[in-house]
């Protein structure tokens, strides 16, 4: 029992008493304490906001990919590696490189593979669309009739176009929800005619609200039979994407390899570097996105962490100033029996309390700022939510504690090492 009492007494003397003295000292120097805390507050707020933004963006993109289902395989046009350019996909296309080899016949051949349940082809165009006195620049989504059976998009009123309307190049369209509002307002658009470029198209349906997918606002599209858009509007024969659903998800990777082999044969490609298409399973896409956003998040946190480092240096400098100003107090406490350990823990506690207090305020401000930015984004039609995870708060508290200990230990040791006689003499 005596040993336990002695341990409790030593703990009280070494830890609790210096902690209480540290709090009293911080309350006495409120302005200095607040200025010292400010650096940590800014740093923690930045870290929390950046981490929540990164998590929100990652969750948004991964969620959009997951809407397609993990039983999907996407085939896209790709710029081949010709030795003159290494650009692929949109980067290469943006340079003016056109890939015209992916066709509807390719989609039909892929659909015959044993594990491919269904697929649809698509292209994207842009035209001036008008109804009465309303003229809008609109995005056109050319798709197979099977699009509505595979995609999560649903028809709200009317119907989607049929395979027969696609093959017969029928002039029919289905409106996205927001483009319908812009052209018709509250009026019923069914069986009305709109002008796409120079041709008239009959409205046969309106899609349900879908929101943005991969940063495309699906509600702003006008859906057109893919062959109608190819032949009558854009004057092309190719497509940019073939989206496939598989019957057995566990064989998705195997099926992707079969698609690659099939398209290489159809496109007369023997060198994989000359592939004019890319094949991606949704599982691969998820893995790629998670890796990318993990790296981006780490980079952003590292950048935000610089402000924490600056805050830590600020704490160390202020603590050194505090040691110099309180030389007499330190000497007097040592003269009446305070040990070097007592002094060390007092100044160390001051640094730790400052950083933890700053972390608390920073976490609160970070959460508030993240919530505010989410509200502003929502008001602008951007469905991006900032996600404040428990991990980010734990990291913030842990980093703050580490900063308090690391940057507080040097001035604390300087204070603990003062000779009481010299300290009292210098103060005079």
C-alpha positions as MATLAB code, in Angstrom:
seq = 'XXXXXXXXXXXXXXXXXXXXXXXXXXXXXXXXXXXXXXXXXXXXXXXXXXXXXXXXXXXXXXXXXXXXXXXXXXXXXXXXXXXXXXXXXXXXXXXXXXXXXXXXXXXXXXXXXXXXXXXXXXXXXXXXXXXXXXXXXXXXXXXXXXXXXXXXXXXXXXXXXXXXXXXXXXXXXXXXXXXXXXXXXXXXXXXXXXXXXXXXXXXXXXXXXXXXXXXXXXXXXXXXXXXXXXXXXXXXXXXXXXXXXXXXXXXXXXXXXXXXXXXXXXXXXXXXXXXXXXXXXXXXXXXXXXXXXXXXXXXXXXXXXXXXXXXXXXXXXXXXXXXXXXXXXXXXXXXXXXXXXXXXXXXXXXXXXXXXXXXXXXXXXXXXXXXXXXXXXXXXXXXXXXXXXXXXXXXXXXXXXXXXXXXXXXXXXXXXXXXXXXXXXXXX';
ca = [
       0.000    0.000    0.000;
       2.888    2.357    0.839;
       4.333    1.747   -2.614;
       0.978    2.583   -4.280;
       0.644    5.761   -2.188;
       4.196    6.737   -3.092;
       3.486    6.192   -6.805;
       0.309    8.299   -6.599;
       2.174   11.043   -4.734;
       5.005   11.069   -7.251;
       2.520   11.174  -10.147;
       0.750   14.111   -8.505;
       4.020   15.968   -7.916;
       5.545   15.228  -11.331;
       2.473   15.476  -13.589;
      -0.603   17.027  -11.986;
       0.976   19.927  -10.101;
       2.990   21.144  -13.132;
      -0.186   20.827  -15.237;
      -2.124   23.073  -12.846;
       0.746   25.574  -12.713;
       0.884   25.552  -16.527;
      -2.849   26.286  -16.803;
      -2.539   29.144  -14.317;
       0.367   30.585  -16.280;
      -1.536   30.371  -19.582;
      -4.569   32.107  -18.056;
      -2.305   34.872  -16.769;
      -0.898   35.528  -20.272;
      -4.141   35.279  -22.270;
      -3.114   37.417  -25.259;
       0.163   35.563  -25.747;
      -1.629   32.224  -25.348;
      -4.258   33.120  -27.969;
      -1.641   34.344  -30.452;
       0.347   31.139  -29.953;
      -2.785   29.011  -30.367;
      -3.680   30.799  -33.616;
      -0.956   29.080  -35.651;
      -2.156   25.629  -34.578;
      -5.802   26.583  -35.193;
      -5.046   27.617  -38.782;
      -3.022   24.468  -39.407;
      -5.600   22.047  -37.991;
      -8.462   23.844  -39.770;
      -6.570   23.503  -43.057;
      -5.822   19.809  -42.464;
      -9.435   18.956  -41.504;
     -10.891   20.908  -44.446;
      -8.455   19.443  -46.969;
      -8.942   15.877  -45.710;
     -12.740   16.232  -45.728;
     -12.630   17.685  -49.254;
     -10.434   14.815  -50.418;
     -12.672   12.204  -48.802;
     -15.773   13.877  -50.221;
     -14.357   13.966  -53.742;
     -13.193   10.362  -53.471;
     -16.598    9.255  -52.154;
     -18.353   11.158  -54.951;
     -16.279    9.694  -57.789;
     -16.242    6.154  -56.372;
     -19.999    6.390  -55.794;
     -20.515    7.435  -59.409;
     -18.452    4.487  -60.647;
     -20.387    2.121  -58.382;
     -23.685    3.250  -59.947;
     -22.595    1.407  -63.084;
     -22.193   -1.782  -61.049;
     -19.132   -3.964  -60.634;
     -20.550   -6.333  -63.268;
     -19.691   -3.897  -66.059;
     -16.877   -3.649  -68.601;
     -16.273   -0.422  -70.492;
     -14.623   -0.203  -73.906;
     -13.442    3.248  -75.000;
     -11.568    4.681  -77.933;
      -7.869    5.224  -77.264;
      -5.038    6.921  -79.092;
      -2.511    4.232  -80.071;
       1.120    4.573  -79.066;
       2.619    5.518  -82.435;
       5.979    6.619  -81.103;
       5.105   10.223  -81.908;
       2.646   10.644  -79.053;
       2.030    8.967  -75.720;
      -1.284   10.701  -75.138;
      -4.318    8.535  -74.679;
      -8.096    8.940  -74.526;
      -9.339   12.507  -73.996;
      -5.823   13.989  -73.919;
      -5.040   12.610  -77.356;
      -8.461   13.490  -78.729;
      -8.042   17.041  -77.417;
      -4.929   17.287  -79.612;
      -7.119   16.670  -82.660;
      -6.465   12.940  -82.977;
      -9.634   11.122  -84.041;
     -10.213    7.420  -83.491;
     -12.888    6.099  -85.824;
     -12.344    2.351  -85.572;
     -14.778    1.475  -82.756;
     -18.151    0.666  -84.321;
     -21.615   -0.677  -83.667;
     -20.545   -3.909  -85.386;
     -17.839   -4.264  -82.710;
     -20.556   -4.020  -80.066;
     -22.603   -6.710  -81.816;
     -19.564   -9.003  -81.933;
     -18.816   -8.406  -78.238;
     -22.422   -9.180  -77.326;
     -21.984  -12.681  -78.786;
     -19.336  -13.538  -76.178;
     -20.731  -16.122  -73.721;
     -20.413  -13.982  -70.559;
     -21.703  -10.712  -72.060;
     -25.329  -10.273  -71.057;
     -26.065   -7.018  -72.885;
     -24.359   -3.843  -74.091;
     -24.979   -0.431  -75.572;
     -22.943    1.964  -77.699;
     -22.725    5.703  -77.256;
     -21.394    8.912  -78.774;
     -21.594   12.514  -77.582;
     -22.305   15.539  -79.744;
     -23.265   19.174  -79.345;
     -25.813   21.245  -81.247;
     -28.046   24.302  -81.021;
     -31.479   23.063  -79.932;
     -34.574   25.214  -80.263;
     -38.253   25.143  -79.382;
     -40.392   28.114  -80.387;
     -38.381   31.137  -79.154;
     -36.038   29.165  -76.888;
     -32.544   28.408  -78.223;
     -30.041   26.418  -76.173;
     -26.613   24.921  -76.756;
     -27.203   21.300  -75.761;
     -25.230   18.103  -75.361;
     -26.529   15.145  -77.361;
     -26.088   11.618  -76.049;
     -26.368    9.063  -78.815;
     -27.160    5.666  -77.330;
     -28.493    2.270  -78.280;
     -32.050    1.402  -77.264;
     -30.577   -0.992  -74.668;
     -29.140    1.993  -72.747;
     -32.224    2.305  -70.566;
     -32.104   -1.422  -69.702;
     -28.460   -1.299  -68.579;
     -27.961    2.174  -67.121;
     -29.468    3.350  -63.836;
     -31.272    6.170  -65.680;
     -35.059    5.832  -65.805;
     -37.779    7.420  -67.926;
     -40.078    9.702  -65.918;
     -42.760   10.364  -68.534;
     -43.294    8.946  -72.005;
     -40.907    6.237  -73.190;
     -37.387    5.553  -74.441;
     -36.744    4.911  -78.126;
     -36.813    1.368  -79.492;
     -34.224   -0.656  -81.404;
     -36.383   -0.340  -84.519;
     -36.364    3.473  -84.208;
     -32.577    3.340  -83.874;
     -32.009    1.169  -86.953;
     -34.552    3.136  -89.018;
     -32.851    6.458  -88.106;
     -36.038    7.837  -86.556;
     -36.076   11.529  -85.581;
     -37.068   11.013  -81.945;
     -35.484   12.265  -78.711;
     -35.798   11.802  -74.968;
     -35.057   14.913  -72.896;
     -32.975   15.102  -69.753;
     -34.859   16.685  -66.855;
     -33.046   20.031  -66.753;
     -32.979   20.602  -70.536;
     -36.717   19.882  -70.552;
     -37.209   22.650  -67.951;
     -35.100   25.081  -69.986;
     -36.969   24.448  -73.234;
     -40.528   23.809  -72.042;
     -40.783   25.031  -68.449;
     -43.857   23.435  -66.870;
     -45.446   22.565  -70.230;
     -45.827   18.950  -71.355;
     -43.162   18.290  -74.027;
     -44.468   14.904  -75.209;
     -45.151   14.742  -78.954;
     -43.852   18.289  -79.381;
     -41.156   18.925  -81.992;
     -37.793   20.501  -81.243;
     -35.155   21.517  -83.747;
     -31.718   19.917  -83.380;
     -29.412   21.763  -85.733;
     -31.486   21.961  -88.894;
     -33.698   18.918  -88.327;
     -36.933   18.436  -86.416;
     -37.165   15.744  -83.741;
     -40.250   14.532  -81.886;
     -40.031   14.388  -78.086;
     -41.163   10.935  -76.916;
     -40.023   10.992  -73.283;
     -38.414   12.782  -70.339;
     -35.804   11.167  -68.081;
     -35.922   11.170  -64.292;
     -33.490   13.441  -62.497;
     -30.101   11.724  -62.349;
     -27.593   14.392  -61.396;
     -23.947   14.395  -62.370;
     -21.935   11.310  -63.284;
     -18.183   11.610  -63.844;
     -18.720   15.404  -63.861;
     -21.310   15.194  -66.682;
     -24.736   16.570  -65.812;
     -26.901   13.723  -67.109;
     -30.033   15.879  -66.779;
     -28.730   18.323  -69.391;
     -28.398   15.693  -72.142;
     -30.799   15.110  -74.999;
     -30.879   11.370  -75.733;
     -30.936   10.461  -79.424;
     -30.851    7.033  -81.131;
     -27.152    6.440  -81.731;
     -27.475    5.691  -85.447;
     -29.709    8.729  -85.988;
     -27.100   10.942  -84.333;
     -24.314    9.283  -86.321;
     -25.845    9.530  -89.765;
     -28.184   12.543  -89.642;
     -26.469   14.970  -87.258;
     -22.752   14.219  -86.854;
     -22.007   12.470  -90.158;
     -19.841    9.718  -88.651;
     -19.824    5.908  -88.541;
     -17.961    5.243  -85.290;
     -18.800    5.309  -81.581;
     -16.688    6.396  -78.610;
     -17.776    3.799  -76.063;
     -19.285    0.333  -75.706;
     -20.662   -0.402  -72.249;
     -21.115   -4.090  -71.420;
     -22.905   -5.973  -68.640;
     -21.600   -9.435  -67.794;
     -23.613  -12.411  -66.574;
     -20.965  -13.750  -64.177;
     -19.171  -10.978  -62.295;
     -16.433  -13.351  -61.091;
     -15.395  -13.830  -64.732;
     -15.208  -10.109  -65.539;
     -11.405  -10.078  -65.892;
     -11.513  -13.148  -68.144;
     -14.248  -11.568  -70.268;
     -12.231   -8.339  -70.543;
      -9.343  -10.359  -71.995;
     -11.745  -11.993  -74.471;
     -12.976   -8.545  -75.562;
      -9.388   -7.353  -76.050;
      -8.541  -10.407  -78.171;
     -11.735   -9.999  -80.219;
     -11.198   -6.295  -80.950;
      -7.537   -6.808  -81.850;
      -8.625   -9.427  -84.359;
     -11.392   -7.211  -85.772;
      -9.114   -4.144  -85.952;
      -6.187   -6.174  -87.362;
      -3.889   -5.287  -84.456;
      -0.922   -7.517  -83.610;
       1.091   -5.099  -81.465;
      -0.621   -4.233  -78.121;
       1.008   -0.773  -78.263;
      -1.105   -0.088  -81.339;
      -4.423   -0.736  -79.552;
      -6.978    1.908  -80.557;
      -9.253    0.996  -77.659;
      -9.032    0.480  -73.896;
     -10.955   -2.096  -71.875;
     -11.627   -1.448  -68.188;
     -13.627   -3.427  -65.656;
     -15.431   -1.379  -63.009;
     -13.370   -3.123  -60.322;
     -10.214   -1.833  -62.041;
     -11.707    1.648  -62.323;
     -12.529    1.697  -58.593;
      -9.014    0.584  -57.710;
      -7.474    3.251  -59.954;
      -9.661    6.026  -58.531;
      -8.980    5.005  -54.927;
      -5.224    4.986  -55.557;
      -5.308    8.363  -57.291;
      -7.411   10.050  -54.625;
      -5.347    8.476  -51.859;
      -2.215   10.054  -53.351;
      -3.947   13.404  -53.912;
      -5.279   13.432  -50.355;
      -1.824   12.658  -48.956;
      -0.287   15.479  -50.993;
      -2.935   17.993  -49.905;
      -2.550   17.019  -46.251;
       1.231   17.389  -46.552;
       0.783   20.891  -47.996;
      -1.703   21.830  -45.260;
       0.656   20.287  -42.696;
       3.251   22.958  -43.519;
       1.069   25.466  -41.658;
       1.140   23.117  -38.653;
       4.926   23.019  -38.823;
       5.013   26.816  -38.882;
       2.639   26.844  -35.906;
       4.935   24.451  -34.040;
       7.962   26.674  -34.669;
       5.897   29.620  -33.443;
       5.127   27.757  -30.219;
       8.808   26.991  -29.684;
       9.817   30.624  -30.210;
       7.119   31.947  -27.877;
       8.051   29.371  -25.249;
      11.708   30.432  -25.435;
      10.619   34.050  -24.947;
       8.464   32.912  -22.029;
      11.423   31.119  -20.430;
      13.533   34.286  -20.728;
      10.788   36.494  -19.260;
      10.089   34.085  -16.400;
      13.683   33.482  -15.370;
      13.023   34.946  -11.909;
       9.910   32.743  -11.438;
      11.898   29.651  -12.429;
      14.772   30.556  -10.114;
      12.401   31.262   -7.230;
      10.523   27.976   -7.679;
      13.779   26.040   -7.761;
      15.025   27.907   -4.694;
      11.982   26.807   -2.666;
      12.271   23.149   -3.695;
      10.922   22.671   -7.241;
      12.946   20.094   -9.136;
      14.188   20.307  -12.714;
      11.542   17.695  -13.546;
       8.781   19.941  -12.130;
       9.932   22.862  -14.268;
      10.343   20.653  -17.343;
       6.808   19.289  -17.057;
       5.336   22.735  -16.378;
       6.651   24.182  -19.644;
       5.980   20.974  -21.540;
       2.379   21.004  -20.317;
       2.022   24.617  -21.445;
       3.084   23.645  -24.984;
       0.821   20.568  -25.017;
      -2.207   22.467  -23.671;
      -1.709   25.199  -26.287;
      -1.546   22.691  -29.156;
      -4.476   20.564  -27.951;
      -6.598   23.670  -27.352;
      -5.669   24.854  -30.849;
      -6.521   21.410  -32.233;
      -9.966   21.507  -30.585;
     -10.765   24.917  -32.053;
      -9.259   23.884  -35.413;
     -11.380   20.720  -35.602;
     -14.550   22.705  -34.826;
     -13.680   25.365  -37.415;
     -12.667   22.688  -39.947;
     -15.997   20.886  -39.561;
     -17.882   24.179  -39.788;
     -15.941   25.319  -42.857;
     -16.449   21.948  -44.569;
     -20.192   22.116  -43.884;
     -20.344   25.701  -45.178;
     -18.496   24.842  -48.405;
     -20.831   21.854  -48.928;
     -23.858   24.139  -48.572;
     -22.412   26.658  -51.030;
     -21.586   23.863  -53.502;
     -25.120   22.442  -53.191;
     -26.636   25.880  -53.803;
     -24.633   26.045  -57.047;
     -25.915   22.621  -58.151;
     -22.690   20.754  -57.332;
     -23.482   17.558  -55.423;
     -20.143   17.359  -53.615;
     -20.218   16.652  -49.894;
     -17.261   17.242  -47.597;
     -16.829   14.183  -45.374;
     -15.207   14.722  -41.969;
     -14.051   11.279  -40.888;
     -13.202   10.291  -37.288;
      -9.751    9.358  -38.592;
      -9.071   12.965  -39.626;
      -9.950   14.222  -36.134;
      -7.794   11.547  -34.486;
      -4.918   12.441  -36.814;
      -5.376   16.144  -36.007;
      -5.298   15.503  -32.245;
      -2.309   13.153  -32.523;
      -0.309   15.540  -34.697;
      -1.095   18.423  -32.339;
       0.075   16.414  -29.348;
       3.258   15.459  -31.195;
       3.898   19.094  -32.142;
       3.384   20.177  -28.525;
       5.850   17.570  -27.284;
       8.477   18.036  -30.012;
       8.480   21.830  -30.137;
       7.841   22.241  -26.418;
      10.612   19.981  -25.163;
      13.488   22.281  -26.195;
      12.346   25.407  -24.307;
      11.159   23.159  -21.457;
      14.638   21.634  -21.132;
      16.161   25.113  -21.287;
      13.907   26.190  -18.406;
      14.620   23.043  -16.397;
      18.374   23.510  -16.821;
      18.483   27.026  -15.363;
      20.587   27.390  -12.226;
      18.422   28.982   -9.491;
      21.202   31.286   -8.279;
      22.009   32.506  -11.803;
      18.288   32.881  -12.564;
      17.682   35.063   -9.501;
      20.850   37.094  -10.171;
      19.934   37.726  -13.848;
      16.421   38.859  -12.966;
      17.921   41.550  -10.783;
];
